[in-house]
GROMACS .gro file of C-alpha atoms in nm:
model
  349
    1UNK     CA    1   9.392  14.607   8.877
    2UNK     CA    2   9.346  14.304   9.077
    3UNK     CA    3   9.503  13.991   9.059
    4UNK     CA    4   9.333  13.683   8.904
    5UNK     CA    5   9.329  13.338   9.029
    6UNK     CA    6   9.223  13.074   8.737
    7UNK     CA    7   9.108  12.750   8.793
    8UNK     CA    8   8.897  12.498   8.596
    9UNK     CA    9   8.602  12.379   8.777
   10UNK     CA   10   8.373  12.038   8.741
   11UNK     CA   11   8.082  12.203   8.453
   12UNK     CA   12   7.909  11.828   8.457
   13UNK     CA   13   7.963  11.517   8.529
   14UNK     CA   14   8.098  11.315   8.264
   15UNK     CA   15   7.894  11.047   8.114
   16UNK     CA   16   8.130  10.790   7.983
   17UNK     CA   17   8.474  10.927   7.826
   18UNK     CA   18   8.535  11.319   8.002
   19UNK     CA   19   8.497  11.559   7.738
   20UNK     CA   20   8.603  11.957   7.728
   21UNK     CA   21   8.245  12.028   7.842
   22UNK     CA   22   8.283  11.850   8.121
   23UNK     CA   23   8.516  12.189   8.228
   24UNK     CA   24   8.485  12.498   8.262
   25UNK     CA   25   8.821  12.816   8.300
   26UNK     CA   26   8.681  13.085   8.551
   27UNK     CA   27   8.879  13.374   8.670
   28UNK     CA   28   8.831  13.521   8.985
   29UNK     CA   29   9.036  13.718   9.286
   30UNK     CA   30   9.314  13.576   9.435
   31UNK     CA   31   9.254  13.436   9.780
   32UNK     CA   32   9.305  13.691  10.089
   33UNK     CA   33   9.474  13.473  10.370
   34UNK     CA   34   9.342  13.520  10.784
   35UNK     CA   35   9.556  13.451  11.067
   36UNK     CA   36   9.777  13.166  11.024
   37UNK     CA   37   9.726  13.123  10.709
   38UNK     CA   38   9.986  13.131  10.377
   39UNK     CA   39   9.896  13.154   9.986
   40UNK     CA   40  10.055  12.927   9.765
   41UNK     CA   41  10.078  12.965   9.415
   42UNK     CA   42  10.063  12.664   9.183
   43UNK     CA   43  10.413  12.546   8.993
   44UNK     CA   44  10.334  12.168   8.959
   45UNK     CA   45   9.983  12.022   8.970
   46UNK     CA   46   9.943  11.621   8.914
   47UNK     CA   47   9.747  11.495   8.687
   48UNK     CA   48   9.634  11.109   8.783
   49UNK     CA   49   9.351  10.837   8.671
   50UNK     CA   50   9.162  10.863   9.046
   51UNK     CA   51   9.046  11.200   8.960
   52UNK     CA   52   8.813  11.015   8.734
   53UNK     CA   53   8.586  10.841   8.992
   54UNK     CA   54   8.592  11.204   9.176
   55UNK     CA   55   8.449  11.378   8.932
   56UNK     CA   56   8.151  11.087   8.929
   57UNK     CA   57   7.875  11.124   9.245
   58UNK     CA   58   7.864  10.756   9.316
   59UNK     CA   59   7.931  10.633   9.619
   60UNK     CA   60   8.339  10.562   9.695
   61UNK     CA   61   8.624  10.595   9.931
   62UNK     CA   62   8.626  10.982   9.914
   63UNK     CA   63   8.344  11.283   9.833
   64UNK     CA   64   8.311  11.358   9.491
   65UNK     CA   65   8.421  11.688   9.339
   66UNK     CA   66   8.073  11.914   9.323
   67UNK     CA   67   7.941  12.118   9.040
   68UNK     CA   68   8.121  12.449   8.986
   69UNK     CA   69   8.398  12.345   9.239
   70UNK     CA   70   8.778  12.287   9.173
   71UNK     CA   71   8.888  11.945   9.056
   72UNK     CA   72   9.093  11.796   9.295
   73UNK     CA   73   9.479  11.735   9.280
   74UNK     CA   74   9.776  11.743   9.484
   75UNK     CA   75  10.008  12.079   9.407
   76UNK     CA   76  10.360  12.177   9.430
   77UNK     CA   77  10.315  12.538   9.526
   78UNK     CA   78  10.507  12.822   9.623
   79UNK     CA   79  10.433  13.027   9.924
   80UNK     CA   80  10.385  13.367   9.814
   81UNK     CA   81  10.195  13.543  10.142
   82UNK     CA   82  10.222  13.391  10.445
   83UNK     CA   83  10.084  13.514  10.802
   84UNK     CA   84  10.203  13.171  10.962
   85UNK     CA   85  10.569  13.202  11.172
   86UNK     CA   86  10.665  12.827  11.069
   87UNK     CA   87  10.600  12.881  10.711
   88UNK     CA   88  10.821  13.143  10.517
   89UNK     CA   89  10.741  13.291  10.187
   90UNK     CA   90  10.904  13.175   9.909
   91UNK     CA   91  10.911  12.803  10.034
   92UNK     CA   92  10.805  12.531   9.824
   93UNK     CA   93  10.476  12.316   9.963
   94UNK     CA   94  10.256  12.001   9.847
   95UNK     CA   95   9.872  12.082   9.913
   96UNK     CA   96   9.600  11.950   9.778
   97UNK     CA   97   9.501  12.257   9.642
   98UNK     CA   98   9.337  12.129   9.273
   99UNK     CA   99   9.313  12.286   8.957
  100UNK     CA  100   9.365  12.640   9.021
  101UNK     CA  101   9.640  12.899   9.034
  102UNK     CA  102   9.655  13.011   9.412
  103UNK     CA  103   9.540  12.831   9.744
  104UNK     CA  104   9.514  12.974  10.074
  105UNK     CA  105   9.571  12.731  10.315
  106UNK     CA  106   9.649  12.741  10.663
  107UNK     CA  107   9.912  12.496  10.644
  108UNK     CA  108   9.755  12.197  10.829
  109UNK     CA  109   9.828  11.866  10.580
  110UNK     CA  110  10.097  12.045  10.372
  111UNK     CA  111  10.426  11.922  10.369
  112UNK     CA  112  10.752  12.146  10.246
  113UNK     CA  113  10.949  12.077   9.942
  114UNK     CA  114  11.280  12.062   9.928
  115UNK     CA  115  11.432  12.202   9.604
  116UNK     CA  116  11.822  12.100   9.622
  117UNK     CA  117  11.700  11.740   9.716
  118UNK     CA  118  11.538  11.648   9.382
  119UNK     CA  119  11.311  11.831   9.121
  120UNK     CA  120  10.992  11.962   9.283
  121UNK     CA  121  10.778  11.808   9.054
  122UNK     CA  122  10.867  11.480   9.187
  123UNK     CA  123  10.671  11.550   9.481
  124UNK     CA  124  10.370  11.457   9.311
  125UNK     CA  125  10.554  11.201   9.133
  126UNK     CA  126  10.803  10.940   9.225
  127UNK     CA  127  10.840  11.087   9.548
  128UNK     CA  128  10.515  11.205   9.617
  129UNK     CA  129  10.177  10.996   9.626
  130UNK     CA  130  10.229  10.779   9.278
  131UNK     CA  131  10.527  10.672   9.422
  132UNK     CA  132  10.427  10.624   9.734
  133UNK     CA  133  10.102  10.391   9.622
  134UNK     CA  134  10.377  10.169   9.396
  135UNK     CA  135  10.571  10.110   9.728
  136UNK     CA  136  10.317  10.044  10.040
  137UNK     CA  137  10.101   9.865   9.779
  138UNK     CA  138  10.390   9.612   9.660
  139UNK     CA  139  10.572   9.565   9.978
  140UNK     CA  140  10.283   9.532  10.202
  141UNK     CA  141  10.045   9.330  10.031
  142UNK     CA  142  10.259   9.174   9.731
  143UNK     CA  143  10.551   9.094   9.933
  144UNK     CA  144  10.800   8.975   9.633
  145UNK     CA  145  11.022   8.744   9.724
  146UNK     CA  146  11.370   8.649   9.595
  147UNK     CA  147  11.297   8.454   9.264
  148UNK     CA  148  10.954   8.548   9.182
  149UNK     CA  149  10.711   8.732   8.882
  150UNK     CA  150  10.628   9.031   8.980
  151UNK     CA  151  10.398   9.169   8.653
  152UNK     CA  152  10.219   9.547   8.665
  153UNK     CA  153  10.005   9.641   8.451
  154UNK     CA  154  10.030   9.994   8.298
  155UNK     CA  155  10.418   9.976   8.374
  156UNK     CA  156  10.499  10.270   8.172
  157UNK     CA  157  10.308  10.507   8.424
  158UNK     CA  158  10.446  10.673   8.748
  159UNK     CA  159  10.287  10.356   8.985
  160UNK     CA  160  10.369  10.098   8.738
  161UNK     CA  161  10.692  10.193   8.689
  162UNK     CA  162  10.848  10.215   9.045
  163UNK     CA  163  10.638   9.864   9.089
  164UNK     CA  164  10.882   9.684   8.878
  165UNK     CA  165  11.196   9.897   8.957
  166UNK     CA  166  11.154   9.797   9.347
  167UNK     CA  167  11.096   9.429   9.258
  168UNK     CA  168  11.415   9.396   9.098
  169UNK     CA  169  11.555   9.598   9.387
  170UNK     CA  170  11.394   9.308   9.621
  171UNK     CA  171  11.507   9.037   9.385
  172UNK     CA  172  11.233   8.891   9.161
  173UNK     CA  173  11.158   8.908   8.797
  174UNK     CA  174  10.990   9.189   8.681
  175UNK     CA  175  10.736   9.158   8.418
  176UNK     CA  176  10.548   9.535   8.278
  177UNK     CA  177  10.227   9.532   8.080
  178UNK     CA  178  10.242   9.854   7.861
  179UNK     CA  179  10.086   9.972   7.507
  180UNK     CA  180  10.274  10.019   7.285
  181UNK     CA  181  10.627   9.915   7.140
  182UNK     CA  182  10.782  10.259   7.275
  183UNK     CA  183  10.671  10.191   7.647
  184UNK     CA  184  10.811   9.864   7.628
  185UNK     CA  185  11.156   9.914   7.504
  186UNK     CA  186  11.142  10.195   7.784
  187UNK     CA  187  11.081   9.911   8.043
  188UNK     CA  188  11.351   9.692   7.978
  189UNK     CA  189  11.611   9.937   7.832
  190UNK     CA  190  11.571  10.197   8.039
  191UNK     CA  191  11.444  10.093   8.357
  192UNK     CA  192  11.566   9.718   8.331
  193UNK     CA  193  11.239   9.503   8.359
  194UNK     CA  194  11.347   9.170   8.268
  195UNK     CA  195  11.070   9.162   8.014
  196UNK     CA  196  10.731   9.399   7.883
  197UNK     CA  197  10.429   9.320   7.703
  198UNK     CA  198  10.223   9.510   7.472
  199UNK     CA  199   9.854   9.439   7.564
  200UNK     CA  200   9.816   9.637   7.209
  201UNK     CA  201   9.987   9.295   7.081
  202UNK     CA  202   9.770   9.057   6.862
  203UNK     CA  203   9.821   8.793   7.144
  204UNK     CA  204   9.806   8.944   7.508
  205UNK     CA  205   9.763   8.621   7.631
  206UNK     CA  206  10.019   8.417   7.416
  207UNK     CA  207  10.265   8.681   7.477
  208UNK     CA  208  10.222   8.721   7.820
  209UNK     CA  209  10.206   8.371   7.866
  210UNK     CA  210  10.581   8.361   7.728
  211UNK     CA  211  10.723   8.615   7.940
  212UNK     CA  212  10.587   8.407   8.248
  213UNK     CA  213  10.737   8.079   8.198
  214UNK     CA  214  10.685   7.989   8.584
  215UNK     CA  215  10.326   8.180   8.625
  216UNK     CA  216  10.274   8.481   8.809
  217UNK     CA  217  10.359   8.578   9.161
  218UNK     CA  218  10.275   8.870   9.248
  219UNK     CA  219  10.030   9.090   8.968
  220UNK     CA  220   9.998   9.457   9.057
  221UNK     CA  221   9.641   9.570   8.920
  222UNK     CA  222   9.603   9.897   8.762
  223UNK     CA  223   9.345   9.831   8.451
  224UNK     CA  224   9.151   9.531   8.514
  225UNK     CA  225   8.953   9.461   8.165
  226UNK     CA  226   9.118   9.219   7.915
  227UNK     CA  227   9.449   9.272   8.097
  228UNK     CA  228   9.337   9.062   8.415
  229UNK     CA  229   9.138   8.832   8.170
  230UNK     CA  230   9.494   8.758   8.047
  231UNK     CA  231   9.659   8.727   8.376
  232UNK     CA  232   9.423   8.505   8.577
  233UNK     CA  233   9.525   8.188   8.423
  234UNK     CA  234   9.865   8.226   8.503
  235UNK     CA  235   9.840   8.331   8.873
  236UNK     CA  236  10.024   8.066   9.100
  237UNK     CA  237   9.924   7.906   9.401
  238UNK     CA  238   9.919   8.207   9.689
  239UNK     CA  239   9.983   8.505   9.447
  240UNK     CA  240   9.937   8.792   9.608
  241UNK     CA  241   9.705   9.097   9.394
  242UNK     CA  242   9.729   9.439   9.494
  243UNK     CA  243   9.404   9.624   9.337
  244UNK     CA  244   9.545   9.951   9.297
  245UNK     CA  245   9.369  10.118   8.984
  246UNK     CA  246   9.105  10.018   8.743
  247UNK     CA  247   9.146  10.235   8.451
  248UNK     CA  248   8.964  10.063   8.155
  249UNK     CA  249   8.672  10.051   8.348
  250UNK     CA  250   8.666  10.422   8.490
  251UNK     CA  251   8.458  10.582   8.222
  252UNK     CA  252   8.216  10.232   8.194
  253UNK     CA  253   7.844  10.322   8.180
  254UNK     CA  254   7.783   9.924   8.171
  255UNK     CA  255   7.882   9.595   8.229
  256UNK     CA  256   8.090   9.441   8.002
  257UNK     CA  257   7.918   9.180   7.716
  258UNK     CA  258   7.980   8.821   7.749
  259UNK     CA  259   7.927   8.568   8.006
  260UNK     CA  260   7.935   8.614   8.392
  261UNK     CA  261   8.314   8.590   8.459
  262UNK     CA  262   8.272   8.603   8.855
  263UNK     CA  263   8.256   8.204   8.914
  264UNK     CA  264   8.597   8.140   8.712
  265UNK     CA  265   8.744   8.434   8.906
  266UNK     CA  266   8.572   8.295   9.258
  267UNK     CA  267   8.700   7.929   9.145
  268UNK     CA  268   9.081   8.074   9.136
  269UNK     CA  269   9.069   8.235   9.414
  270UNK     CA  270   8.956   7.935   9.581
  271UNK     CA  271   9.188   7.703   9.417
  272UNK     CA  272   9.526   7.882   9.436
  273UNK     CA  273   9.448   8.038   9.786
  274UNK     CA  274   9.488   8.457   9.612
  275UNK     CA  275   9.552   8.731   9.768
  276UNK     CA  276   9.334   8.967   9.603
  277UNK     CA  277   9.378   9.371   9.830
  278UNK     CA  278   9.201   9.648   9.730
  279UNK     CA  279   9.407   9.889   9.902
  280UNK     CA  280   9.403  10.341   9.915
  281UNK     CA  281   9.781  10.484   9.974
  282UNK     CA  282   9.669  10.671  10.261
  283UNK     CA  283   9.613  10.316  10.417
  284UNK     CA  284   9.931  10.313  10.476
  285UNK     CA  285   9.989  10.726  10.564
  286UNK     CA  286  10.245  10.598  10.855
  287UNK     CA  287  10.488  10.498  10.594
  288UNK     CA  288  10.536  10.830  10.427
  289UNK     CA  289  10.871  10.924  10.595
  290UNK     CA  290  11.045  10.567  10.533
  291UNK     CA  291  10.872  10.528  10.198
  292UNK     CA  292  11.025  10.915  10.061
  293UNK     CA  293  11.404  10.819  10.269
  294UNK     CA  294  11.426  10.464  10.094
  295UNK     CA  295  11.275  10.588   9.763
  296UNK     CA  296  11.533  10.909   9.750
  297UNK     CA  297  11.852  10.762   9.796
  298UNK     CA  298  11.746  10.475   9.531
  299UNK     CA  299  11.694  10.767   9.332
  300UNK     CA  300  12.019  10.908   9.424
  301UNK     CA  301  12.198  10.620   9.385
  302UNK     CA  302  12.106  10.536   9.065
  303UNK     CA  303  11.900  10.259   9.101
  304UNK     CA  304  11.556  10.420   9.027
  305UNK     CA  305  11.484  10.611   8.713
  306UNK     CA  306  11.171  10.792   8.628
  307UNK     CA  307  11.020  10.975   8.364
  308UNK     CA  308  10.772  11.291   8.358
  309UNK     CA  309  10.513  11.388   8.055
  310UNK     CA  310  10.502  11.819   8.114
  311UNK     CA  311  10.200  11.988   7.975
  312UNK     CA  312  10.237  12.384   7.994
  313UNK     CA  313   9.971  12.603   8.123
  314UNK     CA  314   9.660  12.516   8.345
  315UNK     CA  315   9.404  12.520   8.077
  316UNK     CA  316   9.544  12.207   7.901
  317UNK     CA  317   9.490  12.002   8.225
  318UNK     CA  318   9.121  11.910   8.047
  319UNK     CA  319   9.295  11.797   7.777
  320UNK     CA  320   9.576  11.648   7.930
  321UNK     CA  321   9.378  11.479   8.151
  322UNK     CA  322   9.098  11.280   7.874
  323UNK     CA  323   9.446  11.170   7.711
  324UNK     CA  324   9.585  11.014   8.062
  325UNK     CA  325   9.288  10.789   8.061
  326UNK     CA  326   9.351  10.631   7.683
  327UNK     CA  327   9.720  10.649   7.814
  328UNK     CA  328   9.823  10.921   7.571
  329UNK     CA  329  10.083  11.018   7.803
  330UNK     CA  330  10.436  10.849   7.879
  331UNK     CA  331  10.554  10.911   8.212
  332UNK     CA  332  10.416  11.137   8.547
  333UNK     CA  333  10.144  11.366   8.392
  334UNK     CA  334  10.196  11.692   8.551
  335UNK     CA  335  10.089  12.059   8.443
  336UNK     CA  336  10.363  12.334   8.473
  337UNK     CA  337  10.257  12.652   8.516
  338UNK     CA  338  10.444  12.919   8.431
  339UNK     CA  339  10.615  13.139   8.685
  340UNK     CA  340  10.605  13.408   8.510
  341UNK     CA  341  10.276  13.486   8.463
  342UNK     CA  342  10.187  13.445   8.770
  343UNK     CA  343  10.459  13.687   8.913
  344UNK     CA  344  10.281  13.916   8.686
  345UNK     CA  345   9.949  13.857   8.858
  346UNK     CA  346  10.109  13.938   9.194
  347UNK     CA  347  10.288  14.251   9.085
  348UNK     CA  348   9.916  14.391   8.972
  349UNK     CA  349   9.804  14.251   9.334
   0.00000   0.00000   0.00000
């Protein structure tokens, strides 16, 4: 009996909201590896809000997933085969390796995991790419300074999170936009933002507008929508806007009603001299090594927390996933999959 590698592949391209149609659970053999190669075998897979444009074919910063292929995601795996000298089996790897069980890989663009250093699902999380986007993104083009608002947007979520913890760390005010009263007593009881608003609220605006008594500094955009309607009047004179995410737009099949915002927007930007930066983490891919050294002994030291939100079992990613973009989840969406079963599929291999 052979062994059997599952993965959920793109079925369609969503229209709008993804629904379970949208994927599809196949079964098929488990990857044989060539020369120089190593199979991994999926423990952690990350679940994250830019998957959404990748499953779309319009035109963006990377090639969209194709019909009856993988979804993509970055993977903590374990090497379970390995015909490469550097890499031993039973080592722990990140790969972007997507929605599946088993990868083979020759190696190239993996990076190993070490287990006694922190939890291996961090590696897509706080340690791994999230985190990594929170820190080039605020202390490249934000640049807090002593004194200032910092507010994020989604500030419950991995990014979000480590935005506001590192701009305490750096000495401003940190200010998280969240939904829901939960989140926010999470922000400033747990991770010590100096104040959090639910954009859930009856008054975004008024409330946010209270939590900024001096304006805003520095906003770290990951929803756009209402939330940056309710932000722009309070941005200060050379505020600096890292464009990170856009999540209420993502599944948008229009244009928003209402009037053409643009000139108002174009008028601020003018006006208070913004800093508006779309930026991709990999922009800054030279930072990895200082970004995952600074980050960890925060970590260790107590002065960054974080929080993960586990699914079990790779075919409630679809699931898992439509939920992360109405921000069912609290916390790092990853997958877990069992070892256990698939130490069964390798026995029958």
């Amino acid at each position: 009996m052979n062994a059997v590698n599952r993965r959920i592949v793109l079925a369609s391209r969503p229209h709008g909201e993804p629904k379970p149609e949208n994927f599809r659970l196949e079964e098929g053999p488990v990857p044989e590896i060539g020369p120089g190669q190593i199979l991994l075998r999926t423990r952690w897979l990350s679940l994250d809000p830019y998957m959404r444009g990748r499953m779309s074919d319009a035109k963006s910063y990377a090639t969209p997933v194709q019909i009856g292929e993988p979804i993509t995601a970055e993977v903590v795996g374990e090497v379970v085969a390995s015909n490469n000298p550097d890499i031993p089996v039973g080592e722990l790897r990140t790969a972007f390796a997507g929605w599946q069980e088993y990868f083979a890989t020759d190696g190239k663009g993996t990076r190993r995991v070490d287990p006694d250093a922190a939890p291996p699902s961090t590696a897509v999380g706080v340690l791994g790419m999230p985190g990594m986007t929170a820190y080039t993104g605020l202390l490249n083009i934000g640049r807090p300074k002593p004194g200032e608002t910092v507010v994020v947007a989604a500030a419950a979520g991995p990014v979000g999170s480590l935005v506001g913890q590192i701009a305490r760390l750096k000495g401003a005010r940190a200010v998280g936009i969240a939904g829901g009263p939960d989140k926010c007593r999470y922000l400033t009881e747990e991770l010590g933002f100096d104040a959090a608003v639910d954009h859930r609220g009856a008054d975004l605006p008024g409330a946010l507008t209270e939590a900024c008594p001096k304006g805003i500094d520095v906003y770290f955009e990951n929803v756009g929508g209402a939330v940056f309607s309710a932000v722009m009047p309070l941005l200060n004179p050379f505020a600096r806007i890292p464009v990170c995410g856009l999540v209420s737009a993502y599944n948008a099949t229009e244009a928003p009603p209402g009037p053409d915002r643009l000139p108002g927007l174009m008028r601020s930007v003018l006006t208070n001299r913004l800093h508006i930066q779309g930026f991709i983490v990999w922009d800054f891919a030279d930072q990895a090594e200082t970004f995952r050294t600074e980050v960890g002994a925060w970590i260790r030291e107590g002065k960054v927390r974080y929080r993960e939100d586990v699914v079990e079992g790779l075919e409630n990613a679809p699931d898992a996933f439509i939920g992360l973009l109405k921000g069912r989840n609290f916390g790092k969406l990853v997958v877990h999959i069992p070892r256990a079963r698939l130490a069964a599929n390798m026995e029958q291999r």
